Amino acid sequence: MEINLVRKSGKFNFEAENSTGFKVELDAKEAIGGTGKGFRPMEMLLVGLGGCSGIDMVNVLTKQKEPLDDLKINIKATRKEAEMPPIFDVIDIHFDLYGELSVQKVERALALTFDKYCSVSNILGRSAQLNFTYTINNSSK
């Protein structure tokens, strides 16, 4: 795995590129001179958490032959602002699942995702409290 960053415009604006050519822009918060031209680094950690847990949820539910029509993930986090560095304190992850899904299989998929498969949640869970909730919606979005 390799990521390369190049400075773009402004003091803190970077473009990150992975080995397959996908790119994302990062920037610092405006309070320290950022210009709002990209994700902030701590936001990228939450993006990684959402992507990792979402991929694992879809994978587990597919293997369980559950009819998952769609999945939306909302993540909210607070930081320990009084500490330096201000790491995450609490991260709440909510999954909106769409389809005629079994509660037991969804709960099993969540347990496997957060206890076994999702590397990002394992890393973040060592320093922050991770809470996950879910809602099963009917097939219509």
mmCIF file of C-alpha atoms in Angstrom:
data_model
loop_
_atom_site.group_PDB
_atom_site.id
_atom_site.type_symbol
_atom_site.label_atom_id
_atom_site.label_comp_id
_atom_site.label_asym_id
_atom_site.label_seq_id
_atom_site.Cartn_x
_atom_site.Cartn_y
_atom_site.Cartn_z
ATOM 1 C CA MET A 1 0.000 0.000 0.000
ATOM 2 C CA GLU A 2 1.370 3.391 -0.955
ATOM 3 C CA ILE A 3 -0.032 6.923 -0.826
ATOM 4 C CA ASN A 4 1.677 9.986 -2.289
ATOM 5 C CA LEU A 5 0.786 13.556 -1.337
ATOM 6 C CA VAL A 6 1.645 16.700 -3.255
ATOM 7 C CA ARG A 7 1.061 20.236 -2.100
ATOM 8 C CA LYS A 8 -1.461 22.009 -4.303
ATOM 9 C CA SER A 9 -2.605 25.536 -3.597
ATOM 10 C CA GLY A 10 -2.439 27.422 -0.363
ATOM 11 C CA LYS A 11 -0.452 26.630 2.696
ATOM 12 C CA PHE A 12 -2.118 23.354 3.751
ATOM 13 C CA ASN A 13 -3.906 22.065 0.636
ATOM 14 C CA PHE A 14 -2.633 18.633 -0.444
ATOM 15 C CA GLU A 15 -3.724 16.099 -3.013
ATOM 16 C CA ALA A 16 -3.319 12.455 -2.025
ATOM 17 C CA GLU A 17 -3.105 9.748 -4.670
ATOM 18 C CA ASN A 18 -3.117 6.010 -4.199
ATOM 19 C CA SER A 19 -1.267 3.443 -6.304
ATOM 20 C CA THR A 20 -4.243 2.999 -8.642
ATOM 21 C CA GLY A 21 -4.586 6.717 -9.384
ATOM 22 C CA PHE A 22 -7.532 7.685 -7.203
ATOM 23 C CA LYS A 23 -7.182 11.156 -5.692
ATOM 24 C CA VAL A 24 -8.595 13.103 -2.768
ATOM 25 C CA GLU A 25 -7.850 16.615 -1.537
ATOM 26 C CA LEU A 26 -7.021 17.529 2.047
ATOM 27 C CA ASP A 27 -6.787 20.877 3.766
ATOM 28 C CA ALA A 28 -6.458 22.281 7.270
ATOM 29 C CA LYS A 29 -9.224 24.044 9.143
ATOM 30 C CA GLU A 30 -9.611 27.747 8.399
ATOM 31 C CA ALA A 31 -8.665 28.704 11.970
ATOM 32 C CA ILE A 32 -5.040 27.791 11.234
ATOM 33 C CA GLY A 33 -4.931 28.986 7.634
ATOM 34 C CA GLY A 34 -6.711 26.290 5.656
ATOM 35 C CA THR A 35 -8.830 27.310 2.699
ATOM 36 C CA GLY A 36 -11.584 24.676 2.759
ATOM 37 C CA LYS A 37 -10.355 22.909 -0.390
ATOM 38 C CA GLY A 38 -10.606 19.389 0.925
ATOM 39 C CA PHE A 39 -11.221 16.954 3.729
ATOM 40 C CA ARG A 40 -9.427 17.537 6.975
ATOM 41 C CA PRO A 41 -7.204 14.628 8.044
ATOM 42 C CA MET A 42 -9.396 13.593 10.989
ATOM 43 C CA GLU A 43 -12.407 13.544 8.654
ATOM 44 C CA MET A 44 -10.473 11.169 6.426
ATOM 45 C CA LEU A 45 -10.164 8.767 9.359
ATOM 46 C CA LEU A 46 -13.959 8.783 9.666
ATOM 47 C CA VAL A 47 -14.280 8.242 5.904
ATOM 48 C CA GLY A 48 -11.995 5.234 6.294
ATOM 49 C CA LEU A 49 -14.114 3.919 9.162
ATOM 50 C CA GLY A 50 -17.311 4.297 7.144
ATOM 51 C CA GLY A 51 -15.815 2.686 4.069
ATOM 52 C CA CYS A 52 -14.254 -0.199 5.957
ATOM 53 C CA SER A 53 -17.331 -0.996 8.035
ATOM 54 C CA GLY A 54 -19.653 -0.507 5.054
ATOM 55 C CA ILE A 55 -17.665 -2.883 2.851
ATOM 56 C CA ASP A 56 -17.573 -5.474 5.626
ATOM 57 C CA MET A 57 -21.319 -5.150 6.309
ATOM 58 C CA VAL A 58 -22.180 -5.614 2.635
ATOM 59 C CA ASN A 59 -19.785 -8.558 2.382
ATOM 60 C CA VAL A 60 -21.150 -10.349 5.459
ATOM 61 C CA LEU A 61 -24.804 -9.733 4.568
ATOM 62 C CA THR A 62 -24.160 -10.959 1.012
ATOM 63 C CA LYS A 63 -22.561 -14.150 2.337
ATOM 64 C CA GLN A 64 -25.616 -14.587 4.599
ATOM 65 C CA LYS A 65 -27.764 -14.274 1.454
ATOM 66 C CA GLU A 66 -29.602 -11.277 2.906
ATOM 67 C CA PRO A 67 -31.425 -9.060 0.347
ATOM 68 C CA LEU A 68 -29.635 -5.782 1.039
ATOM 69 C CA ASP A 69 -31.001 -3.174 -1.386
ATOM 70 C CA ASP A 70 -29.020 -0.206 -0.078
ATOM 71 C CA LEU A 71 -26.914 0.996 2.821
ATOM 72 C CA LYS A 72 -26.319 4.501 4.145
ATOM 73 C CA ILE A 73 -23.910 5.300 6.955
ATOM 74 C CA ASN A 74 -23.846 8.366 9.204
ATOM 75 C CA ILE A 75 -20.868 8.999 11.464
ATOM 76 C CA LYS A 76 -20.644 11.627 14.184
ATOM 77 C CA ALA A 77 -17.588 12.072 16.349
ATOM 78 C CA THR A 78 -16.357 14.201 19.212
ATOM 79 C CA ARG A 79 -12.747 14.898 20.073
ATOM 80 C CA LYS A 80 -10.874 15.363 23.325
ATOM 81 C CA GLU A 81 -10.365 19.072 22.692
ATOM 82 C CA ALA A 82 -8.626 19.646 26.038
ATOM 83 C CA GLU A 83 -5.868 17.184 25.115
ATOM 84 C CA MET A 84 -3.008 17.493 22.684
ATOM 85 C CA PRO A 85 -3.338 16.036 20.208
ATOM 86 C CA PRO A 86 -7.145 16.197 20.310
ATOM 87 C CA ILE A 87 -7.902 12.570 19.400
ATOM 88 C CA PHE A 88 -11.407 11.153 18.999
ATOM 89 C CA ASP A 89 -13.337 10.600 22.207
ATOM 90 C CA VAL A 90 -16.631 9.089 21.012
ATOM 91 C CA ILE A 91 -17.582 7.924 17.526
ATOM 92 C CA ASP A 92 -21.231 7.101 16.779
ATOM 93 C CA ILE A 93 -21.896 5.098 13.611
ATOM 94 C CA HIS A 94 -25.452 4.622 12.376
ATOM 95 C CA PHE A 95 -26.325 2.212 9.567
ATOM 96 C CA ASP A 96 -29.537 2.706 7.576
ATOM 97 C CA LEU A 97 -30.109 -0.654 5.903
ATOM 98 C CA TYR A 98 -32.696 -1.096 3.168
ATOM 99 C CA GLY A 99 -34.332 -4.422 2.330
ATOM 100 C CA GLU A 100 -36.275 -7.235 3.908
ATOM 101 C CA LEU A 101 -33.499 -8.114 6.335
ATOM 102 C CA SER A 102 -33.339 -10.413 9.333
ATOM 103 C CA VAL A 103 -32.614 -8.577 12.598
ATOM 104 C CA GLN A 104 -30.519 -11.516 13.797
ATOM 105 C CA LYS A 105 -28.394 -11.558 10.626
ATOM 106 C CA VAL A 106 -27.902 -7.788 10.692
ATOM 107 C CA GLU A 107 -26.776 -7.947 14.314
ATOM 108 C CA ARG A 108 -24.437 -10.828 13.482
ATOM 109 C CA ALA A 109 -23.017 -8.833 10.557
ATOM 110 C CA LEU A 110 -22.439 -5.830 12.834
ATOM 111 C CA ALA A 111 -20.717 -7.993 15.447
ATOM 112 C CA LEU A 112 -18.436 -9.579 12.837
ATOM 113 C CA THR A 113 -17.712 -6.206 11.260
ATOM 114 C CA PHE A 114 -16.692 -4.488 14.484
ATOM 115 C CA ASP A 115 -15.234 -7.434 16.408
ATOM 116 C CA LYS A 116 -13.368 -9.221 13.630
ATOM 117 C CA TYR A 117 -13.132 -7.716 10.147
ATOM 118 C CA CYS A 118 -12.939 -3.910 10.115
ATOM 119 C CA SER A 119 -9.296 -2.935 10.647
ATOM 120 C CA VAL A 120 -10.119 0.770 10.913
ATOM 121 C CA SER A 121 -12.636 0.265 13.721
ATOM 122 C CA ASN A 122 -10.109 -1.925 15.517
ATOM 123 C CA ILE A 123 -7.509 0.846 15.368
ATOM 124 C CA LEU A 124 -9.876 3.691 16.320
ATOM 125 C CA GLY A 125 -11.516 1.601 19.030
ATOM 126 C CA ARG A 126 -8.234 1.480 20.916
ATOM 127 C CA SER A 127 -8.445 5.175 21.742
ATOM 128 C CA ALA A 128 -12.120 6.116 21.274
ATOM 129 C CA GLN A 129 -15.471 4.729 22.320
ATOM 130 C CA LEU A 130 -17.216 3.313 19.233
ATOM 131 C CA ASN A 131 -21.015 3.059 19.304
ATOM 132 C CA PHE A 132 -22.988 1.558 16.466
ATOM 133 C CA THR A 133 -26.715 1.574 15.843
ATOM 134 C CA TYR A 134 -28.859 0.520 12.924
ATOM 135 C CA THR A 135 -32.279 0.875 11.374
ATOM 136 C CA ILE A 136 -33.786 -1.631 8.972
ATOM 137 C CA ASN A 137 -36.011 0.065 6.399
ATOM 138 C CA ASN A 138 -38.305 -1.607 3.920
ATOM 139 C CA SER A 139 -37.153 -1.964 0.314
ATOM 140 C CA SER A 140 -38.144 1.545 -0.737
ATOM 141 C CA LYS A 141 -35.491 4.229 -0.232
#
